[in-house]
Amino acid sequence: MVETSDEWIRERTGIRERHIANPEIATSDMAVAAARQALCERGMAGAELEAIIVCTVTPDMMFPSTACLVQHQLGALRAWGFDLVAACSGFLYGLTTAAQLVATGAHRNVLVIGADTMSRIIDYTDRGTCILFGDAAGAFLVESGEDSEAYIGHLHEIDGSGGDFLKMPAGGSRLPASQETVSERLHYVKQEGQQVFKFAVRKMYEICERLLEKHGLSPQDVKLLIPHQANKRIIAATAQRLGLPDDQVVINLDKYGNTTAGTIPLATRDAITQNRLKKGDLVLFAAVGAGYTAGAILWRWGY
Ligand code: UT7
């Protein structure tokens, strides 16, 4: 489709494989599948859920929210919910929100889903972006009890001055869909890769360092860094500056590429499957993305 090579993609990004959803699959379908798996593993019924947060930049449609569609499919009759738009940092913002809702006693449980069907908004004639993104969903169930103590703290930042460097220009109120916007391919992701790369390398380290310092912790106290999976060079630079060896960093973008809000639950899942996470371990989640958005969370693993 574009002039590129497997070698370039592997060397410059670390990506080997990506998953693309079948045309009939939308974001809510993947979100429901992830949610069902989480509920099944916990032995919980959808009807027991109290809130659902769907973190996504690729909702099924502008409205109703994907959270409403998911709530209906899960039969989660008691749950309220909403979509959260923060691109690659979305899942962490959702997790922080869920942790607060549970810690205040407002809810006993909140389901946080990171789901993106990036293939629907990627321009497969643009080699700067089409080699990066994949489709995925993952879910965390945050519950009162041990999870209330699991959340240690967060540091989240947004910097709108970076808004132009990664965006989907059309389809909103600024540039509603028209024949012109479609012919100009404005409903696709536009990225100035180098700008975003430079910001990500600087910010991901800085936000981790500041969060650890705020809690009187050092990188050596962290069992695992679970970062957003955009580019292995961004993750490697962050790990190196924090002084974390490879076995303390989760990288799985070789298998999935950048799945936006999906990366952190997917990487966590792999860490669990590979027995890299035990109850009581200190986890540092970190992400940087469009907006700009950035965030980190310290979490004591609860099960
Ligand atoms: O998750 C949301 C946040 N997004 C990110 O974190 C993405 C951050 N950015 C990146 O990961 C990297 O900037 C990219 C992977 C997108 C690009 O890598 P880069 O090392 O920054 O490449 P570049 O844009 O500086 O381009 C280097 C060269 C250029 O050729 P010349 O001018 O040196 O001849 C590009 O035209 O590589 C060329 N190039 C490609 N070549 C083969 C750019 N894309 C490709 C490609 N295949 N797909």
PDB file of C-alpha atoms and ligand atoms in Angstrom, residues 3-4 8 12-13 88 127-128 131-132 166 191 193-194 196-197 228 230-231 233-234 258, ligand 1:
ATOM      1  CA  GLU A   3       6.580   2.499   0.268  1.00  0.00           C
ATOM      2  CA  THR A   4       7.990   0.951   3.419  1.00  0.00           C
ATOM      3  CA  TRP A   8      12.184  -0.123   8.702  1.00  0.00           C
ATOM      4  CA  ARG A  12      12.168   2.387  13.973  1.00  0.00           C
ATOM      5  CA  THR A  13       9.132   1.253  15.993  1.00  0.00           C
ATOM      6  CA  CYS A  88      -3.280   7.169  24.438  1.00  0.00           C
ATOM      7  CA  ARG A 127       3.234   5.590   5.721  1.00  0.00           C
ATOM      8  CA  GLY A 128       3.940   7.810   8.738  1.00  0.00           C
ATOM      9  CA  ILE A 131       2.343   1.179  10.030  1.00  0.00           C
ATOM     10  CA  LEU A 132       1.814   2.071  13.690  1.00  0.00           C
ATOM     11  CA  LEU A 166      -1.674  14.444  16.443  1.00  0.00           C
ATOM     12  CA  GLN A 191       0.525  13.038  12.972  1.00  0.00           C
ATOM     13  CA  GLY A 193       5.688  11.908  14.256  1.00  0.00           C
ATOM     14  CA  GLN A 194       8.951  13.543  15.224  1.00  0.00           C
ATOM     15  CA  VAL A 196       5.197  13.683  19.177  1.00  0.00           C
ATOM     16  CA  PHE A 197       8.226  11.440  19.572  1.00  0.00           C
ATOM     17  CA  HIS A 228       1.795   2.944  26.718  1.00  0.00           C
ATOM     18  CA  ALA A 230       3.716   3.543  20.858  1.00  0.00           C
ATOM     19  CA  ASN A 231       7.358   3.026  19.959  1.00  0.00           C
ATOM     20  CA  ARG A 233      12.475   3.650  21.377  1.00  0.00           C
ATOM     21  CA  ILE A 234      10.232   5.841  23.578  1.00  0.00           C
ATOM     22  CA  ASN A 258      -0.112   1.043  19.070  1.00  0.00           C
TER      23      ASN A 258
HETATM   24  O1  UT7 B   1       0.573   6.960  20.771  1.00  0.00           O
HETATM   25  C1  UT7 B   1       0.429   8.269  20.381  1.00  0.00           C
HETATM   26  C2  UT7 B   1       1.695   8.968  20.351  1.00  0.00           C
HETATM   27  N1  UT7 B   1       2.395   8.692  19.134  1.00  0.00           N
HETATM   28  C3  UT7 B   1       3.678   8.392  19.218  1.00  0.00           C
HETATM   29  O2  UT7 B   1       4.214   8.257  20.287  1.00  0.00           O
HETATM   30  C4  UT7 B   1       4.451   8.293  17.903  1.00  0.00           C
HETATM   31  C5  UT7 B   1       5.743   9.028  18.056  1.00  0.00           C
HETATM   32  N2  UT7 B   1       6.510   9.041  16.831  1.00  0.00           N
HETATM   33  C6  UT7 B   1       7.167   7.940  16.365  1.00  0.00           C
HETATM   34  O3  UT7 B   1       7.054   6.857  16.896  1.00  0.00           O
HETATM   35  C7  UT7 B   1       8.092   8.136  15.209  1.00  0.00           C
HETATM   36  O4  UT7 B   1       8.262   9.512  14.972  1.00  0.00           O
HETATM   37  C8  UT7 B   1       7.632   7.449  13.885  1.00  0.00           C
HETATM   38  C9  UT7 B   1       7.734   5.938  14.040  1.00  0.00           C
HETATM   39  C10 UT7 B   1       6.215   7.855  13.546  1.00  0.00           C
HETATM   40  C11 UT7 B   1       8.553   7.862  12.754  1.00  0.00           C
HETATM   41  O5  UT7 B   1       9.893   7.513  13.067  1.00  0.00           O
HETATM   42  P1  UT7 B   1      11.051   8.603  12.956  1.00  0.00           P
HETATM   43  O6  UT7 B   1      12.292   7.933  13.334  1.00  0.00           O
HETATM   44  O7  UT7 B   1      10.645   9.816  13.727  1.00  0.00           O
HETATM   45  O8  UT7 B   1      11.057   8.870  11.408  1.00  0.00           O
HETATM   46  P2  UT7 B   1      10.993  10.275  10.669  1.00  0.00           P
HETATM   47  O9  UT7 B   1       9.603  10.756  10.612  1.00  0.00           O
HETATM   48  O10 UT7 B   1      12.052  11.173  11.220  1.00  0.00           O
HETATM   49  O11 UT7 B   1      11.449   9.834   9.227  1.00  0.00           O
HETATM   50  C12 UT7 B   1      12.775   9.324   8.975  1.00  0.00           C
HETATM   51  C13 UT7 B   1      12.834   8.862   7.553  1.00  0.00           C
HETATM   52  C14 UT7 B   1      12.278   9.865   6.561  1.00  0.00           C
HETATM   53  O12 UT7 B   1      13.003   9.745   5.353  1.00  0.00           O
HETATM   54  P3  UT7 B   1      14.187  10.784   5.007  1.00  0.00           P
HETATM   55  O13 UT7 B   1      13.542  12.136   5.015  1.00  0.00           O
HETATM   56  O14 UT7 B   1      15.198  10.606   6.083  1.00  0.00           O
HETATM   57  O15 UT7 B   1      14.635  10.307   3.660  1.00  0.00           O
HETATM   58  C15 UT7 B   1      10.874   9.386   6.340  1.00  0.00           C
HETATM   59  O16 UT7 B   1      10.350   9.788   5.108  1.00  0.00           O
HETATM   60  O17 UT7 B   1      12.031   7.680   7.411  1.00  0.00           O
HETATM   61  C16 UT7 B   1      11.068   7.894   6.392  1.00  0.00           C
HETATM   62  N3  UT7 B   1       9.869   7.155   6.782  1.00  0.00           N
HETATM   63  C17 UT7 B   1       9.655   5.886   6.419  1.00  0.00           C
HETATM   64  N4  UT7 B   1      10.376   5.020   5.689  1.00  0.00           N
HETATM   65  C18 UT7 B   1       9.888   3.784   5.507  1.00  0.00           C
HETATM   66  C19 UT7 B   1       8.834   7.580   7.542  1.00  0.00           C
HETATM   67  N5  UT7 B   1       7.927   6.587   7.680  1.00  0.00           N
HETATM   68  C20 UT7 B   1       8.413   5.530   7.001  1.00  0.00           C
HETATM   69  C21 UT7 B   1       7.946   4.219   6.762  1.00  0.00           C
HETATM   70  N6  UT7 B   1       8.715   3.384   6.012  1.00  0.00           N
HETATM   71  N7  UT7 B   1       6.781   3.768   7.262  1.00  0.00           N
END
